[in-house]
Coordinates of C-alpha atoms in Angstrom, one line a residue:
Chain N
X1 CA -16.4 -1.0 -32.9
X2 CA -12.8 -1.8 -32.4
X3 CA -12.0 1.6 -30.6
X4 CA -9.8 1.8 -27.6
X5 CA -11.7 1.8 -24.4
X6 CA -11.7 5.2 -22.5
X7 CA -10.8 4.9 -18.9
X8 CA -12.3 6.4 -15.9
X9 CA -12.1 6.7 -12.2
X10 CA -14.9 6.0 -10.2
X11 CA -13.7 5.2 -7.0
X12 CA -11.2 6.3 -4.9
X13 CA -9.6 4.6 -1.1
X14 CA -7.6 5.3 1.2
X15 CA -5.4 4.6 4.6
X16 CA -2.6 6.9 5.4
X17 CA -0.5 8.4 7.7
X18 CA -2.6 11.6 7.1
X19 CA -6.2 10.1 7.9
X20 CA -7.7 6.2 7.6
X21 CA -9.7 7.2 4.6
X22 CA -9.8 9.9 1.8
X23 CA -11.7 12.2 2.9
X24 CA -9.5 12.7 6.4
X25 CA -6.7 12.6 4.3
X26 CA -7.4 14.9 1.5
X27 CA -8.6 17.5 4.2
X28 CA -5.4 16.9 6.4
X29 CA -3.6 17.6 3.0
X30 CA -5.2 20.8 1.9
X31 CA -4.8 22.2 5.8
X32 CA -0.7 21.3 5.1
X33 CA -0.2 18.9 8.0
X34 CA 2.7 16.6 8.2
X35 CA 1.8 12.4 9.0
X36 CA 5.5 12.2 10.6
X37 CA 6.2 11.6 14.2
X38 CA 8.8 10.2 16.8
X39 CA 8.1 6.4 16.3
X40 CA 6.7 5.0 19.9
X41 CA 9.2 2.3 20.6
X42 CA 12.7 2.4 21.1
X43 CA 14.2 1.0 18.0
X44 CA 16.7 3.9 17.2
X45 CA 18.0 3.5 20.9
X46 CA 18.0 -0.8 20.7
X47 CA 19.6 -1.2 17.8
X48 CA 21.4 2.0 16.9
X49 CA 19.7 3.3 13.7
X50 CA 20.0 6.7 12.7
X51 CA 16.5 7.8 12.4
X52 CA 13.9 7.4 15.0
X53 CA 10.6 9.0 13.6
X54 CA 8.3 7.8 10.5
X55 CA 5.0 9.0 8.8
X56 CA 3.0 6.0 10.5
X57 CA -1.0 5.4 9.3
X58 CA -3.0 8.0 11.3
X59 CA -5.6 4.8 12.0
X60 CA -3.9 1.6 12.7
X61 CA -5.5 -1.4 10.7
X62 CA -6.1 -3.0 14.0
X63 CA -8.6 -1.0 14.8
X64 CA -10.1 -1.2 11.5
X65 CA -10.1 -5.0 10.6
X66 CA -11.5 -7.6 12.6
X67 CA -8.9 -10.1 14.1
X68 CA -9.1 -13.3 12.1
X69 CA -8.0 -10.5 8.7
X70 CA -5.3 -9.4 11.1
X71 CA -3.9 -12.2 11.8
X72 CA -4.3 -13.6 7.9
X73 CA -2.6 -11.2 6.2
X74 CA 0.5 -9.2 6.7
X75 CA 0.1 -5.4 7.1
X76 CA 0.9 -4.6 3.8
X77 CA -2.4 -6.3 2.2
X78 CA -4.7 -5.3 6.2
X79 CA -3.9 -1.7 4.1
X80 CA -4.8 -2.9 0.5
X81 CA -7.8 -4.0 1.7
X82 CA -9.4 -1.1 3.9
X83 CA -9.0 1.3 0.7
X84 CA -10.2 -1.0 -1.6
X85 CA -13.1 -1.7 0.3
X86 CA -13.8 1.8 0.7
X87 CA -12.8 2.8 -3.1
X88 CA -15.2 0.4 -4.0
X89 CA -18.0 1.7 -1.6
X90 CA -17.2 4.9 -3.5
X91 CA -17.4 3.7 -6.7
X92 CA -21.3 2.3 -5.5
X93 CA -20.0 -1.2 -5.0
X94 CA -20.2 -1.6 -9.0
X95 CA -22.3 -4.4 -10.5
X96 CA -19.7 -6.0 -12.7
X97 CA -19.5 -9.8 -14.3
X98 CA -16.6 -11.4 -12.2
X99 CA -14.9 -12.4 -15.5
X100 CA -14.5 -8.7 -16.8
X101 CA -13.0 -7.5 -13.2
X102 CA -9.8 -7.3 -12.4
X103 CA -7.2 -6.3 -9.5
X104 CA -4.0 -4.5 -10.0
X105 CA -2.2 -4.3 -6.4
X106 CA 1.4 -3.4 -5.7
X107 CA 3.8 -3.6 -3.5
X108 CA 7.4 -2.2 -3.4
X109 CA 8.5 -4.7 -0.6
X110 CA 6.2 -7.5 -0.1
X111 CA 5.4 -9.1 3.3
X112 CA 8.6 -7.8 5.3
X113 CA 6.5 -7.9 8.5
X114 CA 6.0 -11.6 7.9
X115 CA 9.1 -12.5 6.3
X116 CA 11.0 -11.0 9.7
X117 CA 8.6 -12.2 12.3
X118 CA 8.5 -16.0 11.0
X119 CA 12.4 -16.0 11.0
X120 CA 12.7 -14.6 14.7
X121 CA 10.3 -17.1 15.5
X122 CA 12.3 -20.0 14.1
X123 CA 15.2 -18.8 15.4
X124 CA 13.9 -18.1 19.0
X125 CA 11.5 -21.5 19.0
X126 CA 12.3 -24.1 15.6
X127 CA 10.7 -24.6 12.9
X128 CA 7.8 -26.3 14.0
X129 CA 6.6 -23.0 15.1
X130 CA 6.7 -21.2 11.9
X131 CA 3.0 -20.8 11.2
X132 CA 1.1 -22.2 7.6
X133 CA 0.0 -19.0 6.7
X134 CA 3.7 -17.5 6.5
X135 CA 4.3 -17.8 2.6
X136 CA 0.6 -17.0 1.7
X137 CA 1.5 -13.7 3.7
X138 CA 4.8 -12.8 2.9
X139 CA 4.6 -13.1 -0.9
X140 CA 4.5 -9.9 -3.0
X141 CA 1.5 -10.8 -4.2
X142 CA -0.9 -11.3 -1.1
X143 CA -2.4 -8.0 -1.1
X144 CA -3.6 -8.6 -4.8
X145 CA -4.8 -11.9 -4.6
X146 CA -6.7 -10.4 -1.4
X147 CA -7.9 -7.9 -3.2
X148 CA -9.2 -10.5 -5.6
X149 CA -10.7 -12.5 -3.7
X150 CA -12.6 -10.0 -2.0
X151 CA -14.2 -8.9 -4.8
X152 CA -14.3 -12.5 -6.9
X153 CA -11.9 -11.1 -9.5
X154 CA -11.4 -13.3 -12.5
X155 CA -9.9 -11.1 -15.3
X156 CA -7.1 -11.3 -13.8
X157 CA -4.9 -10.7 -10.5
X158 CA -1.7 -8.9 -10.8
X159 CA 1.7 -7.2 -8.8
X160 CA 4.3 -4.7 -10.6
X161 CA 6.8 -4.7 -8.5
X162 CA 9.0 -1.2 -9.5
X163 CA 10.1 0.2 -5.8
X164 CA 8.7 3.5 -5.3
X165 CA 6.7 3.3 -8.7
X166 CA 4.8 0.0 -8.3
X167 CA 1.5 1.8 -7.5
X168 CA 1.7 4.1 -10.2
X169 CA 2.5 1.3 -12.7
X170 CA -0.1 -1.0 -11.4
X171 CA -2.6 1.7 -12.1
X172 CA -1.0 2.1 -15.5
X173 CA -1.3 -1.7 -15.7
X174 CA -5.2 -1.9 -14.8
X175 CA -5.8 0.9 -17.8
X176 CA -4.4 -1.0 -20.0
X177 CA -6.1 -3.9 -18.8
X178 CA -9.2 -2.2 -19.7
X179 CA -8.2 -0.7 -23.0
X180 CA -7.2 -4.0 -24.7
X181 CA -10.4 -5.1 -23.2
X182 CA -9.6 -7.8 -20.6
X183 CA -11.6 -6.8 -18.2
X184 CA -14.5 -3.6 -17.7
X185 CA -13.3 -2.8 -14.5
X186 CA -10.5 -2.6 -12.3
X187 CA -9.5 -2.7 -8.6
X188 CA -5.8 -1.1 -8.8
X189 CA -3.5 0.9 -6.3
X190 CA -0.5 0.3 -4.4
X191 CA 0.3 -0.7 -0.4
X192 CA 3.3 -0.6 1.7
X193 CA 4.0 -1.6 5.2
X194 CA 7.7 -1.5 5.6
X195 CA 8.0 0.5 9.0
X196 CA 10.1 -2.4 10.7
X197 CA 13.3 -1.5 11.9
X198 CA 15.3 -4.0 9.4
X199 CA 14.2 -1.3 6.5
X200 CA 14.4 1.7 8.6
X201 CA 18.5 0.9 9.4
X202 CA 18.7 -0.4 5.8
X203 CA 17.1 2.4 4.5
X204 CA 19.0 4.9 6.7
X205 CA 22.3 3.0 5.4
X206 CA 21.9 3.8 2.0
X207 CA 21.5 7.6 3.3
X208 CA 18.2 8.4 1.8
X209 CA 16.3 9.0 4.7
X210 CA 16.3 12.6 6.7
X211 CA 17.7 12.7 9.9
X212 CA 16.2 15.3 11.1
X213 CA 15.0 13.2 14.2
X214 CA 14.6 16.7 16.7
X215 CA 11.8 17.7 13.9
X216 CA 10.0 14.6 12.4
X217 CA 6.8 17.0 11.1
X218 CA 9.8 19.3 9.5
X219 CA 12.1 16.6 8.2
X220 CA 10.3 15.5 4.7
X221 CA 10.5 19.2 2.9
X222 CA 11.1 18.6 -0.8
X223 CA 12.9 21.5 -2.7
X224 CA 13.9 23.4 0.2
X225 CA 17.7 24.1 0.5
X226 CA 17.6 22.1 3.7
X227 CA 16.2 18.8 2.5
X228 CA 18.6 15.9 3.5
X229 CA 16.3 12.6 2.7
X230 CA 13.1 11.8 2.5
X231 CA 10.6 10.3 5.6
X232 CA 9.7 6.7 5.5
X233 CA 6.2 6.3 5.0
X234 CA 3.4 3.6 5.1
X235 CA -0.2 3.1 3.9
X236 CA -2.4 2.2 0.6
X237 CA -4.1 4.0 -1.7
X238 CA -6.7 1.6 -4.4
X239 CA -8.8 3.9 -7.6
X240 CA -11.6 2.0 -9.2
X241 CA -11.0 2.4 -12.8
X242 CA -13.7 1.6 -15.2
X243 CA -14.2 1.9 -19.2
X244 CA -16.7 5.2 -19.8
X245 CA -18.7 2.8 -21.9
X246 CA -19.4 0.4 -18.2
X247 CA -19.4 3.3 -16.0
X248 CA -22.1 5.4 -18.1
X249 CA -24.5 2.1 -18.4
X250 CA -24.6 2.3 -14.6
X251 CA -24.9 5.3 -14.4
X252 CA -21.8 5.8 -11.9
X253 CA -20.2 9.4 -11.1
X254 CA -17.0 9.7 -13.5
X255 CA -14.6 11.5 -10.7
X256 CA -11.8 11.9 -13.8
X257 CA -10.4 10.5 -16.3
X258 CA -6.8 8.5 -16.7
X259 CA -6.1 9.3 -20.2
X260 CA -2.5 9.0 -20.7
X261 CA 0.4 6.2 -19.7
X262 CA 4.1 6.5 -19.9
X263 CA 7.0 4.2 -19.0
X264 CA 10.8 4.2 -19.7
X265 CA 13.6 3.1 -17.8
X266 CA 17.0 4.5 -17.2
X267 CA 19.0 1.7 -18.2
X268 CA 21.7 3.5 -15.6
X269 CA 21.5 2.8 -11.8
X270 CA 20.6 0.6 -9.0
X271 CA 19.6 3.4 -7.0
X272 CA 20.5 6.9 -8.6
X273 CA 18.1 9.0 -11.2
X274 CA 19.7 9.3 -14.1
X275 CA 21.4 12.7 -14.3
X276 CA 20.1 14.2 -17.3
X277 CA 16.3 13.1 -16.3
X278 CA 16.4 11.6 -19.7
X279 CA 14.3 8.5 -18.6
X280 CA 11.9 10.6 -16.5
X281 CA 11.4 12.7 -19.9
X282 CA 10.9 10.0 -21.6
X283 CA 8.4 8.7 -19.3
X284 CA 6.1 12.2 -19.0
X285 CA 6.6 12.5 -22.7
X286 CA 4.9 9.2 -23.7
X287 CA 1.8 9.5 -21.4
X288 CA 1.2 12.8 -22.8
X289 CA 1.7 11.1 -26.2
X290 CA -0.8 8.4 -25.0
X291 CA -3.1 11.3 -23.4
X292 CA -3.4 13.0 -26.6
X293 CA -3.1 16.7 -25.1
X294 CA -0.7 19.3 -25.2
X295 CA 1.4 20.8 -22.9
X296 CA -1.1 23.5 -22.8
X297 CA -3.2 21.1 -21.7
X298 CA -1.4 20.3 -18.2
X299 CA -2.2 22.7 -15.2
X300 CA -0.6 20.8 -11.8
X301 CA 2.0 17.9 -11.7
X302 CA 2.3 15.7 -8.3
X303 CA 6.1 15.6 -8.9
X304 CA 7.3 12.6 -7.2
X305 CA 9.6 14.3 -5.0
X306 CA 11.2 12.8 -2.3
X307 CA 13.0 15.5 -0.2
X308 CA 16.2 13.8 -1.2
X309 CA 19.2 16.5 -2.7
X310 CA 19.9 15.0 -6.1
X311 CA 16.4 13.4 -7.1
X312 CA 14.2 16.7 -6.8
X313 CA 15.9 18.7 -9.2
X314 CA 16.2 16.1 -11.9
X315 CA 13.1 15.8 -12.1
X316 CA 12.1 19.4 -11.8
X317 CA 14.6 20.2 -14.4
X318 CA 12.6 17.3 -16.3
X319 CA 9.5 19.0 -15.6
X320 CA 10.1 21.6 -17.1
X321 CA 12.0 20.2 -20.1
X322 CA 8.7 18.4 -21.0
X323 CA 6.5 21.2 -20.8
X324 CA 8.7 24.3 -21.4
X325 CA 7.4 27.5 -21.1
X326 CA 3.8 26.2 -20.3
X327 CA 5.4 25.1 -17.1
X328 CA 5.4 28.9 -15.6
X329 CA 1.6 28.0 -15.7
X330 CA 2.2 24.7 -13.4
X331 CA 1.0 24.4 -9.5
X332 CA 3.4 22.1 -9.2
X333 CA 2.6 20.2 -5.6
X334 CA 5.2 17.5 -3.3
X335 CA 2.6 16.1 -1.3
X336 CA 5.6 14.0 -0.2
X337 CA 6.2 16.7 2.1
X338 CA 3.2 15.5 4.5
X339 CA 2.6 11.8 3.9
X340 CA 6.4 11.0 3.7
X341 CA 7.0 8.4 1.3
X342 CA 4.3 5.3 1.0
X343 CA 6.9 3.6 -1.4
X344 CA 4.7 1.1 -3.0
X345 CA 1.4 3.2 -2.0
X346 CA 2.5 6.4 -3.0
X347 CA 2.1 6.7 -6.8
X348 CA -1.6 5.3 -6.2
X349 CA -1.9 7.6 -3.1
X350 CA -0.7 10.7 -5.1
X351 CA -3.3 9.9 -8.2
X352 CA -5.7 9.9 -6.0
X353 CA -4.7 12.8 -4.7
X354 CA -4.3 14.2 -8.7
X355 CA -7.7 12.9 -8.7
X356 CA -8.9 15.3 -6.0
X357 CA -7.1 18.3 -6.8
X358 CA -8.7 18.3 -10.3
X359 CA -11.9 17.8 -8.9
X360 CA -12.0 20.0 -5.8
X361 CA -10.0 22.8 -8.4
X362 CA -7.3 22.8 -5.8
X363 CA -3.9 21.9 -5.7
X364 CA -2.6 20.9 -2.4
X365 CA 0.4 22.5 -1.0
X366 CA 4.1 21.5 -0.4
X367 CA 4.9 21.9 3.4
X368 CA 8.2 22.6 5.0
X369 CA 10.0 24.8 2.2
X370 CA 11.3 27.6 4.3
X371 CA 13.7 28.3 1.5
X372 CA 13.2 26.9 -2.1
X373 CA 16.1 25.3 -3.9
X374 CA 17.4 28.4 -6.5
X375 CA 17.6 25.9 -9.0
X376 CA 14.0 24.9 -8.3
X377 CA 12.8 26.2 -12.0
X378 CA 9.2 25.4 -11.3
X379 CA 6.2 27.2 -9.5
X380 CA 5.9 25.0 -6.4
X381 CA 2.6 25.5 -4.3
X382 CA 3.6 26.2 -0.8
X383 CA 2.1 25.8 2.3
X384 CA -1.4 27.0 1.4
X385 CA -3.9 25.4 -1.5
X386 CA -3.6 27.0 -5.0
X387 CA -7.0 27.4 -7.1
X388 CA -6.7 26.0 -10.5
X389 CA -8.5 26.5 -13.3
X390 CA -11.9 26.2 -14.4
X391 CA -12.9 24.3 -17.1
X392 CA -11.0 20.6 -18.8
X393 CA -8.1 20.6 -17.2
X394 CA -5.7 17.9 -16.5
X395 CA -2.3 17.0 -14.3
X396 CA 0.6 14.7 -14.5
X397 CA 1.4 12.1 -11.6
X398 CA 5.2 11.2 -11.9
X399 CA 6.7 8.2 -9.7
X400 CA 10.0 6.7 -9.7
X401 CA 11.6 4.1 -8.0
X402 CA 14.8 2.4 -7.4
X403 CA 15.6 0.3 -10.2
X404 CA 15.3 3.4 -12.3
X405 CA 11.6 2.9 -12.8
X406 CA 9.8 5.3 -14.5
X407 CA 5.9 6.2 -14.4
X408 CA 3.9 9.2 -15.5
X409 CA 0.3 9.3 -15.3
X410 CA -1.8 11.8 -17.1
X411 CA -5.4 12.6 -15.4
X412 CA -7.9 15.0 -17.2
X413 CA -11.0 16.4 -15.4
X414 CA -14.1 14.7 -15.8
Chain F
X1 CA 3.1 -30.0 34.9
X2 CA -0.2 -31.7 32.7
X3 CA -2.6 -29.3 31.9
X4 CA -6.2 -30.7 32.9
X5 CA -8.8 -31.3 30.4
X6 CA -11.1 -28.2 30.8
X7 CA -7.9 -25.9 30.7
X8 CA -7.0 -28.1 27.2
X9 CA -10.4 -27.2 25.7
X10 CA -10.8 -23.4 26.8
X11 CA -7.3 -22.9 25.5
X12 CA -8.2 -24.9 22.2
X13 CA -11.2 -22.8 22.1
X14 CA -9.6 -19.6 22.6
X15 CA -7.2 -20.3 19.6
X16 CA -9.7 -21.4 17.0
X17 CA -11.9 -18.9 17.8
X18 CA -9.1 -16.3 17.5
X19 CA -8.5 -18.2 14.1
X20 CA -11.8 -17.9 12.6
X21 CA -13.7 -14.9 14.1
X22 CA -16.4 -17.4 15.5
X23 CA -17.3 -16.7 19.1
X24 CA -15.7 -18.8 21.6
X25 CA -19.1 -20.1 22.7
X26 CA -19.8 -21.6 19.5
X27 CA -17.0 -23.7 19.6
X28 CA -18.2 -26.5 21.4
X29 CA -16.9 -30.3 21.7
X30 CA -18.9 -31.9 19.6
X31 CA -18.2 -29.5 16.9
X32 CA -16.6 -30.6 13.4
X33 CA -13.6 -28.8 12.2
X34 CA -14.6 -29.0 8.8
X35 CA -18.2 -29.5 8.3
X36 CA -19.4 -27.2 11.4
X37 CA -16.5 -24.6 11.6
X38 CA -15.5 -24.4 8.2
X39 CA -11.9 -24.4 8.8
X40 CA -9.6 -25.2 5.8
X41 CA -6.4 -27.8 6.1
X42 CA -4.4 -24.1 6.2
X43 CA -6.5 -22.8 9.1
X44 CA -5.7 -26.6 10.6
X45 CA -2.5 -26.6 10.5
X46 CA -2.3 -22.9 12.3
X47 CA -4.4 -24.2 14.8
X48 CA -2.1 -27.1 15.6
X49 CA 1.1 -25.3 15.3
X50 CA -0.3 -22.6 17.9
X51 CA -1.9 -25.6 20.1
X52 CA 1.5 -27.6 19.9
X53 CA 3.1 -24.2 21.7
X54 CA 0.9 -23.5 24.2
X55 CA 0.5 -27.2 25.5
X56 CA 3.7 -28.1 25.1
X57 CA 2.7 -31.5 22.7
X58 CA 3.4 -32.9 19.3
X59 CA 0.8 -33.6 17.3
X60 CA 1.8 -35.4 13.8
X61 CA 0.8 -34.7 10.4
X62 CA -0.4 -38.3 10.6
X63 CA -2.9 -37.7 13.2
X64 CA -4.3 -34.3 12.2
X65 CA -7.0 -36.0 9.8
X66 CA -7.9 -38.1 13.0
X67 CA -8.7 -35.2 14.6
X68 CA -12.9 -34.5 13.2
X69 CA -14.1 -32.6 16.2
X70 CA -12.8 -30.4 18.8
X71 CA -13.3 -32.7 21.2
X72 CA -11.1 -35.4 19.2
X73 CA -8.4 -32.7 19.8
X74 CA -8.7 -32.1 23.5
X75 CA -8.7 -36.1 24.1
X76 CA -5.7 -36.3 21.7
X77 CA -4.0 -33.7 22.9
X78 CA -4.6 -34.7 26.8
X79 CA -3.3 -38.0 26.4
X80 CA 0.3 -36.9 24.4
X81 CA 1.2 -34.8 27.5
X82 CA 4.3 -35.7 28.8

C-alpha cells in the first residue's frame, strides 16, 4: 500500500536547433547533422565578440505561436511551451485531476531576452516605457508557471535552477514529485533562450565556447583532439512523466521508464569540474543506487559532453570508473556534437533523446570526431547510429553545470 | 502635430488587438475593456504604455479606471494632445 510509485514516460516534446519537434529532431540526430550555423546578424562584427555562429532552433517560435503568446512571454518559456504542448499531445493529452498534476520547468538563465530589451528600452526612452509584462517575463520562473497554467497545474509549479543541469534536475525533481506522491503526473523539462549577444561575448570571455567561426557545423566535436569549446545552443525539451499505476488505468503507451536519480555536488568550483570526477561519480553512482540495476544493466550513456578540453575527459574517466569493465560494452553517444549546448534544455533534450535511443534500439552518433582524444577510455558512437541490444535494457543521462551541479538520470526500456 | 481622431482609434485598435489576439474589427468603440475584451489591469497597463508612445500623451494611473471603453480612450487620449 505504501510502496514507492514507479515512474514512467509517456510523453515526449520538443523544439531544437535540429527540428521544431521530436520527431524532426530525433531523425536529424540519427542522420548526424549539426543545428550550428553563421548567426544572421552582425553581432561579432558590432560589438567585437569572438564567436559569430550558434546552434539556433531549426523553427523559430514565431512561426509557431500566435502573436499575443509572443509578445507575453520571453523566448525562453515561447520554447517551454511548444514542447509541452506537443509532449502532452503525445502522452494523449492525459485525463488527470488538476490537484495531482504538476510542472517541473527549468531554466539555466531566466528571461535574458527580457531583462536586456526592457533595460535598452529605459535607457534609449525612460521608464515610462518599460512595459508591465517585463518581470512576469523575465523571471526564472515564467516558463513554469506557463507551463502551469496551460495545463491548470495545481500540485505544484516548480524551477531548479543548476546552469547546464537544470533540465536534468527538474526531471529528477518531477519523479520525485510523483514517488512521494504529490502529484500522479508531471509536465517536466528544461528551456533556454540565451542566444543574445550579452551571453555570447560573456560566454566567449570565460573561453568556453569554440571558435571555430570558418566551420560552425564542425566546431561542437566532443572528444576529438581538436575540440576547443563547446557551441552555444537554444531550445526546450518537456517528458510527461507519470506513475505506472495512472498511466496503466488509462491505458497510455509507457515509452520508458525513469528509474533511478542521482545528485551530488562538487563542493569545488565556480565554473571548473572537479578534477578527480569525484562528484560526477558520485552522482551516476546514486541513480544507479536509486535504479536498483547493475552495471551490467547499462548499455548507452548520453555523456554530457561539451566539446570543451578539460570537462570531456573527467567525465569519461568517470564513466568508466562507475561502470568498470562493463563500460567496453557502452555506446557511449555526445549528441552535444549536433544540437550544441541547450544549457537549461539540454539535460531534458538528451533524456529524451535516452528515451528514443532505448526505444528505437539505436544509439545516436557523435559527429565531428575526426580524431578521438587517446585518453578517451570509452566506446564513443561516431558518426553513424549503433544498434543496441534487444531485450530490458537501460542508459544513463549525465548533465552538469556550472556551479558544480551534478545530475545522472537512469532510463530503463519499457 | 495632433493626430486626428480616426488615426487615434485605428492606432488604439491596432495595439489592443496585437495585445489580445482579437481581430482588429472586433474592437469597436463602444467596446468595454473589461467586460467585452477581457483584458486584465496587466494587459491595461501594456496597452497604455504602448498608446502613451505612439501618440506622444500621458495618460495617468489616475485616469486609467476612467477609461471603460475604447472609445473613452480615443476621446481621452484626443484631448491630452499637446
Amino acid at each position: 500500500m505504501s510502496s514507492v510509485p514507479d515512474v514512467v514516460i509517456t510523453g515526449l516534446g520538443a523544439t531544437t536547433p535540429l527540428g521544431g519537434d521530436v520527431a524532426s529532431t530525433w531523425r536529424a540526430a540519427l542522420a548526424g547533422e549539426s543545428g550550428a550555423r553563421t548567426l544572421p546578424n552582425d553581432w561579432a562584427e558590432t560589438y567585437g565578440i569572438a564567436v559569430s555562429f550558434a546552434a539556433q532552433l531549426k523553427v523559430p517560435a514565431a512561426d509557431v505561436l500566435p502573436r499575443p503568446e509572443t509578445k507575453r512571454m520571453d523566448p525562453s518559456a515561447q520554447y517551454a511551451i511548444i514542447a509541452a504542448r506537443e509532449a502532452w499531445a503525445h502522452a494523449g493529452n492525459p485525463e488527470v485531476a488538476p490537484e495531482r498534476l504538476g510542472a517541473v520547468v527549468s531554466s539555466g538563465i531566466g528571461g535574458i531576452w527580457t531583462t536586456l530589451d526592457a533595460w535598452d528600452t529605459m535607457r534609449e526612452k525612460g521608464a515610462r516605457r518599460v512595459l508591465p509584462m517585463t518581470v512576469p517575463m523575465l523571471m526564472p520562473n515564467s516558463p513554469a508557471a506557463y507551463v502551469e497554467l496551460e495545463f491548470g497545474a495545481r500540485a505544484g509549479a516548480h524551477a531548479l535552477v543548476s546552469a547546464c543541469a537544470s533540465g536534468a534536475e527538474a526531471i529528477g525533481y518531477a519523479c520525485e514529485m510523483i514517488r512521494t506522491g504529490r502529484a500522479d503526473v508531471v509536465v517536466a523539462g528544461g528551456t533556454e533562450a540565451a542566444i543574445h549577444p550579452m551571453p555570447l561575448a560573456a560566454f566567449a570571455a570565460s573561453r568556453t565556447l569554440s571558435t571555430r567561426n570558418d566551420d560552425p557545423a564542425g566546431a561542437s566535436r566532443p572528444y576529438d583532439v581538436q575540440r576547443d569549446g563547446f557551441v552555444l545552443g537554444e531550445g526546450a525539451g518537456i517528458v510527461i512523466l507519470e506513475s505506472a499505476d495512472h498511466a496503466e488505468a488509462r491505458g497510455a503507451t509507457v515509452l520508458a521508464r525513469l528509474v533511478g536519480v542521482g545528485l551530488s555536488s562538487d563542493g569545488y568550483h565556480i565554473t571548473s569540474p572537479e578534477p578527480s570526477g569525484r562528484g560526477q561519480v558520485s552522482a551516476m553512482r546514486a541513480a544507479l543506487a536509486d535504479a536498483g540495476l547493475s552495471t551490467a544493466d547499462i548499455v548507452h550513456v548520453n555523456a554530457h559532453a561539451t566539446s570543451t578540453v578539460v570537462g570531456d575527459l573527467i567525465e569519461a574517466r568517470g564513466v568508466r570508473e562507475v561502470l568498470g569493465a562493463d563500460a567496453d560494452r557502452v555506446a557511449l553517444s555526445a549528441t552535444k556534437s549536433m544540437t550544441g549546448h541547450l544549457l537549461g534544455g539540454a539535460g531534458a533534450l538528451e533524456t529524451i533523446f535516452t528515451v528514443l535511443a532505448l526505444m528505437d534500439r539505436s544509439a545516436p552518433p557523435t559527429i565531428n570526431v575526426s580524431e578521438p582524444d587517446p585518453e578517451l577510455v570509452l566506446d564513443l558512437v561516431r558518426d553513424v547510429p549503433r544498434a543496441l541490444p534487444d531485450g530490458q535494457i537501460a542508459a544513463i543521462n549525465n548533465s552538469f553545470g556550472f556551479g558544480g551541479h551534478n545530475v545522472a538520470l537512469v532510463v530503463a526500456s519499457a | 502635430m495632433a493626430y486626428t481622431e480616426q488615426e487615434i482609434l485605428a492606432g488604439l485598435v491596432e495595439i489592443v488587438s496585437e495585445e489580445t489576439g482579437l481581430p482588429a474589427d472586433s474592437v469597436l468603440p463602444e467596446k468595454s475593456f473589461t467586460d467585452d475584451l477581457d483584458i486584465d489591469s496587466l494587459s491595461m497597463m501594456t496597452i497604455v504604455t504602448l498608446a502613451e508612445e505612439k501618440f506622444d500623451v500621458r495618460i495617468p494611473d489616475d485616469e486609467v479606471k476612467n477609461l471603460a471603453t475604447v472609445g473613452d480612450a480615443v476621446s481621452f487620449i484626443v484631448g491630452a494632445q499637446g
